């Protein structure tokens, strides 16, 4: 007999920024218990599925999630009781229909996604499989190359950098374990370099350093210096990935590099700046180099840079096939950032990835700046086999939880584990 959903409970917990988020506990009638916790973004795309917050200023400044918790317990749980948790598509569709809105604003994407992820976990347990093997099948053996966010700026840090994320990618390592070492050693070398310059080594929301540098370029310079300092070769062993998160500084008059005092730039000037950087630094990937409404700019940006460099859309697509389809038609980028909570269910996230695959585009499974100890995306990245994950810096336990889970998966896969660079 198949195990069935017996109960679904939810709890208001805190994320890595100290803001409330939703944890779901699903219990099956065979005694299986599975949990999931929902992440939360800061530099969110305008068209993301809605994260339902209470708006009651007397609790957590309005950020409480008791309504989303109640929606899980009172509305979703009765509708799913008795279902087989392995029917992911059916479970997600029932919740989407119960919600009835385009952006999941009635029940909340935080409520729906929590249940969706918990169902996947519960079904994996019933199948006696680790989550990556359950979701990805027997062929799921590719460990992702991590994008490790070692310098934070933009809306993730209170410093002088307009660009949100300066990341290292240890794409030249022989296996994930070595890649993690390359990243961690570079991170520690970077700390020493920043300290020697008399700058702050305090970290931002994703655990990268957040110094007041003279300009955005300096982020890349320091990273190259750090890679060399640990005896690795920039561009061969470790490359750079950027997420300027340009929607955050896009204005109706252009791109306002206000934090660094870099002035106002047009879309074409931003692309010219990236082109100069690509010629100067070992940059493998640029995400959200332009703002989410700048579709024309993105087509020109990808035409200019995309042959050599991975161009990733995050806010532009919000993991939504409606926008990814447009991007494919207009050659807006050549890759997509995948965030489960942008769209709000496991099924729709997999549909977004399928669309990327069909177009021959790369995809990067990603965390949010507000995270929890849940390591779902580590398994999910291996299951989907895209070969890339973005999950923050080499400190802060909510980031490290994902890396540590990937270490476990690599060990479990043993000789079958593959670590191959997409670059
Ligand atoms: P967010 O940032 O989670 O705050 O949206 C991550 C990103 O922009 O990729
Ligand atoms: Zn982004």
Coordinates of C-alpha atoms and ligand atoms in Angstrom, one line a residue:
X1 CA 0.0 0.0 0.0
X2 CA 1.2 3.5 -0.9
X3 CA 1.8 5.9 2.0
X4 CA -0.6 8.8 2.1
X5 CA -0.5 12.3 3.4
X6 CA -1.9 12.2 6.9
X7 CA -1.2 15.7 8.2
X8 CA 0.5 18.9 7.2
X9 CA 1.6 21.4 9.8
X10 CA 3.4 24.7 9.5
X11 CA 5.5 26.9 11.8
X12 CA 6.6 30.5 11.7
X13 CA 10.5 30.3 12.0
X14 CA 13.2 32.8 11.4
X15 CA 15.5 33.1 8.3
X16 CA 19.2 34.1 8.2
X17 CA 18.3 37.8 8.4
X18 CA 16.1 37.3 11.4
X19 CA 12.9 37.7 9.4
X20 CA 10.0 35.2 9.7
X21 CA 9.5 32.5 7.2
X22 CA 7.5 29.3 6.8
X23 CA 8.6 25.7 7.9
X24 CA 6.3 22.9 6.8
X25 CA 6.1 19.4 8.4
X26 CA 4.4 16.7 6.4
X27 CA 3.4 13.4 8.1
X28 CA 2.4 10.3 6.2
X29 CA 0.1 7.6 7.4
X30 CA 3.1 5.2 7.6
X31 CA 4.8 7.5 10.1
X32 CA 7.2 9.2 7.6
X33 CA 7.9 12.8 8.6
X34 CA 9.4 15.4 6.2
X35 CA 10.2 19.0 6.7
X36 CA 11.1 22.0 4.5
X37 CA 11.8 25.7 5.1
X38 CA 11.2 28.5 2.6
X39 CA 13.8 31.1 1.7
X40 CA 13.2 34.8 1.0
X41 CA 14.9 37.3 -1.3
X42 CA 15.8 41.0 -0.8
X43 CA 16.5 42.1 -4.4
X44 CA 13.3 40.5 -5.6
X45 CA 12.1 40.6 -9.2
X46 CA 8.9 42.5 -9.8
X47 CA 7.0 39.5 -11.1
X48 CA 8.0 36.9 -8.5
X49 CA 5.2 34.8 -7.0
X50 CA 4.0 36.6 -3.9
X51 CA 5.5 35.9 -0.5
X52 CA 2.6 36.3 1.8
X53 CA 3.4 38.5 4.8
X54 CA 0.9 39.5 7.6
X55 CA 1.3 43.3 7.3
X56 CA 0.6 43.5 11.0
X57 CA 3.1 46.2 12.1
X58 CA 2.9 45.1 15.7
X59 CA 4.6 41.9 14.8
X60 CA 8.0 41.7 13.1
X61 CA 7.4 45.1 11.5
X62 CA 4.6 43.5 9.4
X63 CA 6.8 40.7 8.2
X64 CA 5.1 37.9 10.1
X65 CA 3.9 34.8 8.2
X66 CA 1.1 33.6 10.4
X67 CA -1.4 34.0 7.5
X68 CA 0.7 31.7 5.3
X69 CA 1.1 29.3 8.2
X70 CA -2.7 29.3 8.6
X71 CA -3.2 28.8 4.9
X72 CA -1.1 25.6 5.1
X73 CA -2.9 24.2 8.1
X74 CA -6.5 25.3 7.3
X75 CA -6.7 25.3 3.5
X76 CA -4.0 23.3 2.0
X77 CA -3.8 20.4 4.5
X78 CA -7.4 19.4 4.2
X79 CA -7.2 19.5 0.3
X80 CA -4.1 17.2 0.2
X81 CA -4.9 14.7 3.0
X82 CA -5.1 11.2 1.7
X83 CA -2.9 11.9 -1.4
X84 CA 0.2 10.0 -2.4
X85 CA 3.1 12.4 -1.8
X86 CA 4.9 11.1 -5.0
X87 CA 2.1 12.7 -7.1
X88 CA 4.1 16.0 -7.1
X89 CA 2.4 17.3 -10.2
X90 CA -1.1 16.6 -8.8
X91 CA -0.3 18.1 -5.4
X92 CA 1.2 21.2 -6.9
X93 CA -1.7 21.6 -9.3
X94 CA -4.3 21.3 -6.5
X95 CA -2.5 24.0 -4.5
X96 CA -2.3 26.3 -7.6
X97 CA -6.0 25.8 -8.3
X98 CA -6.9 26.4 -4.6
X99 CA -4.9 29.7 -4.8
X100 CA -6.5 30.7 -8.1
X101 CA -4.3 33.8 -8.7
X102 CA -1.4 34.2 -11.2
X103 CA 1.1 35.2 -8.5
X104 CA 0.0 32.8 -5.7
X105 CA -1.1 35.9 -3.7
X106 CA -4.1 34.3 -2.1
X107 CA -2.4 31.4 -0.2
X108 CA 1.2 32.7 -0.6
X109 CA 4.0 31.2 -2.6
X110 CA 5.7 30.7 0.8
X111 CA 2.8 28.4 1.9
X112 CA 2.6 26.5 -1.4
X113 CA 6.3 26.0 -1.9
X114 CA 6.8 24.8 1.7
X115 CA 4.3 22.0 1.1
X116 CA 5.6 21.3 -2.4
X117 CA 9.1 20.7 -1.1
X118 CA 8.0 18.7 1.9
X119 CA 6.0 16.4 -0.4
X120 CA 9.1 15.7 -2.5
X121 CA 11.1 14.9 0.7
X122 CA 8.4 12.7 2.1
X123 CA 8.1 10.8 -1.2
X124 CA 11.8 10.3 -1.4
X125 CA 11.8 8.8 2.1
X126 CA 9.0 6.5 1.2
X127 CA 11.0 5.4 -1.9
X128 CA 14.0 4.9 0.3
X129 CA 16.1 7.2 -1.9
X130 CA 18.1 10.4 -1.2
X131 CA 16.3 13.4 -2.5
X132 CA 18.7 14.0 -5.4
X133 CA 18.2 10.4 -6.6
X134 CA 14.4 10.5 -6.1
X135 CA 14.0 13.8 -8.1
X136 CA 16.8 13.1 -10.6
X137 CA 16.7 9.4 -11.2
X138 CA 19.5 6.9 -11.3
X139 CA 21.5 9.2 -13.7
X140 CA 21.7 12.1 -11.2
X141 CA 25.5 12.1 -10.5
X142 CA 26.7 15.5 -11.6
X143 CA 27.9 17.8 -8.8
X144 CA 27.5 21.5 -9.5
X145 CA 30.2 24.0 -9.9
X146 CA 29.4 26.5 -7.2
X147 CA 29.2 30.3 -7.6
X148 CA 30.5 31.5 -4.3
X149 CA 29.6 35.0 -3.3
X150 CA 32.8 36.4 -1.6
X151 CA 32.1 40.1 -1.9
X152 CA 28.7 41.5 -1.2
X153 CA 27.3 44.9 -2.2
X154 CA 24.1 46.4 -3.6
X155 CA 21.0 45.8 -1.4
X156 CA 22.9 43.0 0.4
X157 CA 25.4 45.2 2.2
X158 CA 25.7 48.7 3.6
X159 CA 28.9 49.6 1.6
X160 CA 30.1 51.5 -1.4
X161 CA 29.5 48.8 -4.0
X162 CA 26.6 49.1 -6.5
X163 CA 27.1 45.5 -7.7
X164 CA 25.4 43.0 -5.5
X165 CA 27.6 39.9 -5.9
X166 CA 31.2 39.2 -6.8
X167 CA 31.5 35.4 -6.9
X168 CA 34.3 32.8 -7.4
X169 CA 33.7 29.7 -9.5
X170 CA 36.3 26.9 -8.9
X171 CA 35.5 25.4 -12.3
X172 CA 39.0 23.9 -12.8
X173 CA 38.9 21.7 -9.7
X174 CA 38.9 17.9 -10.1
X175 CA 35.9 17.2 -7.8
X176 CA 33.4 19.1 -5.7
X177 CA 35.4 18.6 -2.5
X178 CA 38.5 20.2 -4.1
X179 CA 36.3 23.0 -5.5
X180 CA 35.0 23.8 -2.0
X181 CA 38.6 23.9 -0.8
X182 CA 39.6 26.2 -3.7
X183 CA 36.7 28.5 -2.8
X184 CA 37.3 28.5 1.0
X185 CA 41.1 29.1 0.6
X186 CA 40.4 32.0 -1.7
X187 CA 37.8 33.4 0.7
X188 CA 40.3 33.3 3.6
X189 CA 43.1 34.9 1.4
X190 CA 40.6 37.6 0.4
X191 CA 40.0 38.3 4.1
X192 CA 43.7 38.8 4.7
X193 CA 44.0 41.1 1.7
X194 CA 41.0 43.2 2.7
X195 CA 42.3 43.4 6.3
X196 CA 45.8 44.5 5.1
X197 CA 44.2 47.4 3.3
X198 CA 42.7 48.6 6.5
X199 CA 39.2 47.8 5.4
X200 CA 36.4 46.0 7.2
X201 CA 36.2 42.3 7.0
X202 CA 32.6 42.3 8.2
X203 CA 30.3 40.2 6.0
X204 CA 27.0 40.9 4.1
X205 CA 23.8 39.0 3.9
X206 CA 25.2 36.1 1.9
X207 CA 28.4 35.9 3.9
X208 CA 30.7 37.7 1.5
X209 CA 32.9 40.5 2.7
X210 CA 31.4 44.0 2.4
X211 CA 34.3 46.5 2.4
X212 CA 34.0 50.1 1.2
X213 CA 36.1 49.8 -2.0
X214 CA 36.9 52.8 -4.1
X215 CA 34.9 51.4 -7.1
X216 CA 33.2 48.3 -8.4
X217 CA 36.3 47.2 -10.4
X218 CA 38.2 46.8 -7.1
X219 CA 36.0 43.8 -6.3
X220 CA 37.4 41.9 -9.3
X221 CA 40.9 43.1 -8.6
X222 CA 40.9 41.8 -5.0
X223 CA 39.5 38.4 -6.0
X224 CA 42.2 37.9 -8.7
X225 CA 44.8 38.8 -6.0
X226 CA 43.2 36.3 -3.6
X227 CA 43.1 33.5 -6.1
X228 CA 46.8 34.0 -6.9
X229 CA 47.7 34.2 -3.2
X230 CA 46.7 30.6 -2.6
X231 CA 48.6 29.4 -5.6
X232 CA 45.7 28.9 -8.0
X233 CA 45.5 30.3 -11.5
X234 CA 42.7 32.8 -12.2
X235 CA 40.6 31.8 -15.2
X236 CA 42.0 28.2 -15.1
X237 CA 41.3 27.0 -11.6
X238 CA 39.0 29.6 -10.4
X239 CA 37.0 32.2 -12.4
X240 CA 34.7 35.1 -11.5
X241 CA 31.0 35.3 -11.7
X242 CA 29.1 38.6 -11.2
X243 CA 25.5 39.4 -10.2
X244 CA 25.2 43.2 -10.4
X245 CA 21.5 42.8 -9.8
X246 CA 21.0 45.8 -11.9
X247 CA 17.2 46.1 -11.4
X248 CA 18.1 47.5 -8.0
X249 CA 19.9 50.5 -9.5
X250 CA 18.0 50.9 -12.7
X251 CA 16.0 54.2 -12.8
X252 CA 13.9 55.7 -15.6
X253 CA 16.9 57.8 -16.5
X254 CA 19.4 55.0 -16.7
X255 CA 21.6 52.9 -14.4
X256 CA 22.5 54.9 -11.3
X257 CA 25.8 53.8 -9.8
X258 CA 25.1 55.9 -6.7
X259 CA 26.7 53.8 -4.0
X260 CA 30.2 54.0 -5.6
X261 CA 29.7 57.5 -7.0
X262 CA 30.1 56.1 -10.5
X263 CA 27.3 58.3 -12.0
X264 CA 24.5 57.5 -14.4
X265 CA 25.0 55.0 -17.3
X266 CA 22.9 54.0 -20.3
X267 CA 22.2 50.3 -21.0
X268 CA 24.9 50.4 -23.8
X269 CA 27.4 52.0 -21.4
X270 CA 26.8 49.2 -18.9
X271 CA 27.4 46.6 -21.5
X272 CA 30.6 48.4 -22.6
X273 CA 31.7 48.4 -18.9
X274 CA 31.2 44.6 -18.7
X275 CA 33.0 44.1 -22.0
X276 CA 36.0 46.0 -20.6
X277 CA 35.8 43.9 -17.4
X278 CA 35.6 40.6 -19.4
X279 CA 38.8 41.7 -21.2
X280 CA 40.5 42.5 -17.9
X281 CA 39.3 39.8 -15.5
X282 CA 38.6 36.0 -15.8
X283 CA 34.8 36.5 -15.8
X284 CA 32.8 33.4 -16.7
X285 CA 29.3 34.6 -16.0
X286 CA 27.2 37.8 -15.6
X287 CA 23.8 37.7 -14.1
X288 CA 21.3 40.6 -14.2
X289 CA 23.9 42.9 -15.7
X290 CA 20.9 45.0 -16.7
X291 CA 17.5 45.7 -15.2
X292 CA 14.4 43.5 -15.5
X293 CA 12.5 45.8 -17.8
X294 CA 15.4 46.4 -20.2
X295 CA 14.5 43.6 -22.7
X296 CA 16.0 45.5 -25.6
X297 CA 19.2 46.2 -23.7
X298 CA 19.5 42.5 -22.8
X299 CA 19.3 41.4 -26.5
X300 CA 22.1 43.8 -27.3
X301 CA 24.0 42.8 -24.1
X302 CA 23.9 39.1 -25.0
X303 CA 24.7 39.7 -28.7
X304 CA 27.8 41.6 -27.5
X305 CA 29.0 39.4 -24.7
X306 CA 27.1 36.0 -24.9
X307 CA 29.5 34.2 -27.3
X308 CA 32.3 34.2 -24.6
X309 CA 30.4 34.7 -21.4
X310 CA 27.5 33.1 -19.7
X311 CA 24.7 35.7 -19.5
X312 CA 22.1 34.8 -16.8
X313 CA 18.7 36.2 -16.3
X314 CA 17.3 36.3 -12.7
X315 CA 14.9 39.2 -12.1
X316 CA 14.2 39.2 -15.9
X317 CA 12.6 35.7 -15.7
X318 CA 11.7 35.0 -12.1
X319 CA 11.8 31.3 -12.9
X320 CA 8.6 31.7 -14.9
X321 CA 8.2 30.0 -18.2
X322 CA 6.2 32.9 -19.5
X323 CA 9.2 35.2 -19.3
X324 CA 11.8 32.5 -20.2
X325 CA 9.9 31.8 -23.4
X326 CA 10.2 35.5 -24.3
X327 CA 13.9 35.5 -23.5
X328 CA 14.5 32.5 -25.7
X329 CA 12.5 34.1 -28.6
X330 CA 14.4 37.4 -28.2
X331 CA 17.9 35.9 -27.4
X332 CA 17.9 38.0 -24.2
X333 CA 20.4 35.8 -22.3
X334 CA 21.9 32.3 -22.7
X335 CA 21.1 31.0 -19.2
X336 CA 18.6 31.3 -16.4
X337 CA 18.8 31.6 -12.6
X338 CA 16.4 29.1 -11.0
X339 CA 14.9 29.9 -7.6
X340 CA 12.1 27.7 -6.3
X341 CA 10.4 30.5 -4.4
X342 CA 10.2 32.8 -7.4
X343 CA 7.7 30.6 -9.0
X344 CA 6.5 28.8 -5.8
X345 CA 6.3 25.0 -6.6
X346 CA 8.7 22.2 -7.4
X347 CA 6.7 21.2 -10.5
X348 CA 6.8 24.7 -12.1
X349 CA 10.5 25.0 -11.2
X350 CA 11.2 21.8 -13.1
X351 CA 9.1 23.1 -16.0
X352 CA 11.3 26.2 -16.2
X353 CA 14.4 24.0 -16.2
X354 CA 12.9 21.8 -19.0
X355 CA 12.4 24.9 -21.1
X356 CA 16.0 25.9 -20.6
X357 CA 17.2 22.4 -21.6
X358 CA 15.1 22.4 -24.8
X359 CA 16.5 25.8 -25.8
X360 CA 20.1 24.5 -25.1
X361 CA 20.4 27.1 -22.4
X362 CA 22.3 26.6 -19.1
X363 CA 20.6 27.1 -15.8
X364 CA 21.9 27.8 -12.3
X365 CA 20.0 26.5 -9.2
X366 CA 20.1 29.3 -6.6
X367 CA 19.4 30.1 -3.0
X368 CA 18.0 33.4 -1.8
X369 CA 19.7 36.1 0.3
X370 CA 17.4 35.2 3.2
X371 CA 18.0 31.5 3.8
X372 CA 17.5 28.7 6.4
X373 CA 19.4 25.6 7.3
X374 CA 17.3 23.7 4.7
X375 CA 19.6 22.2 2.1
X376 CA 16.9 21.2 -0.5
X377 CA 18.6 23.1 -3.3
X378 CA 21.8 21.0 -2.9
X379 CA 19.9 17.8 -3.8
X380 CA 17.8 19.7 -6.3
X381 CA 20.9 20.9 -8.2
X382 CA 22.3 17.4 -8.4
X383 CA 18.9 16.0 -9.5
X384 CA 18.6 18.6 -12.3
X385 CA 22.2 18.0 -13.5
X386 CA 22.8 21.5 -14.8
X387 CA 26.2 21.6 -13.3
X388 CA 25.9 24.9 -11.5
X389 CA 24.7 26.1 -8.1
X390 CA 24.7 29.6 -6.5
X391 CA 24.6 29.3 -2.7
X392 CA 26.6 32.1 -1.2
X393 CA 29.9 32.5 0.6
X394 CA 32.2 30.3 2.6
X395 CA 30.8 31.3 6.0
X396 CA 27.4 31.5 7.6
X397 CA 25.8 28.2 8.4
X398 CA 22.7 28.7 6.2
X399 CA 25.1 28.8 3.2
X400 CA 27.5 26.1 4.4
X401 CA 24.6 23.7 5.0
X402 CA 24.2 23.4 1.2
X403 CA 28.0 22.9 0.6
X404 CA 28.1 20.3 3.4
X405 CA 25.2 18.5 1.8
X406 CA 26.9 18.5 -1.6
X407 CA 30.0 16.9 0.1
X408 CA 27.8 14.2 1.5
X409 CA 26.2 13.6 -1.9
X410 CA 29.6 13.4 -3.6
X411 CA 30.8 10.9 -1.0
X412 CA 27.7 8.8 -1.4
X413 CA 27.9 8.7 -5.2
X414 CA 31.6 7.6 -4.9
X415 CA 33.1 6.7 -8.2
X416 CA 29.9 7.6 -10.0
X417 CA 30.2 11.3 -9.0
X418 CA 31.0 13.7 -11.9
X419 CA 32.4 17.2 -11.5
X420 CA 32.6 18.8 -14.9
X421 CA 32.9 22.4 -15.8
X422 CA 30.2 23.8 -18.1
X423 CA 32.8 26.4 -19.2
Ligands
LIG1 P1 17.9 37.9 -3.5 O1 19.3 38.0 -4.2 O2 17.7 36.6 -2.9 O3 18.0 39.0 -2.5 O4 16.9 38.2 -4.6 C1 19.9 36.9 -4.9 C2 20.0 37.3 -6.4 O5 19.7 38.4 -6.8 O6 20.4 36.4 -7.1
LIG2 ZN1 20.4 37.7 -9.0

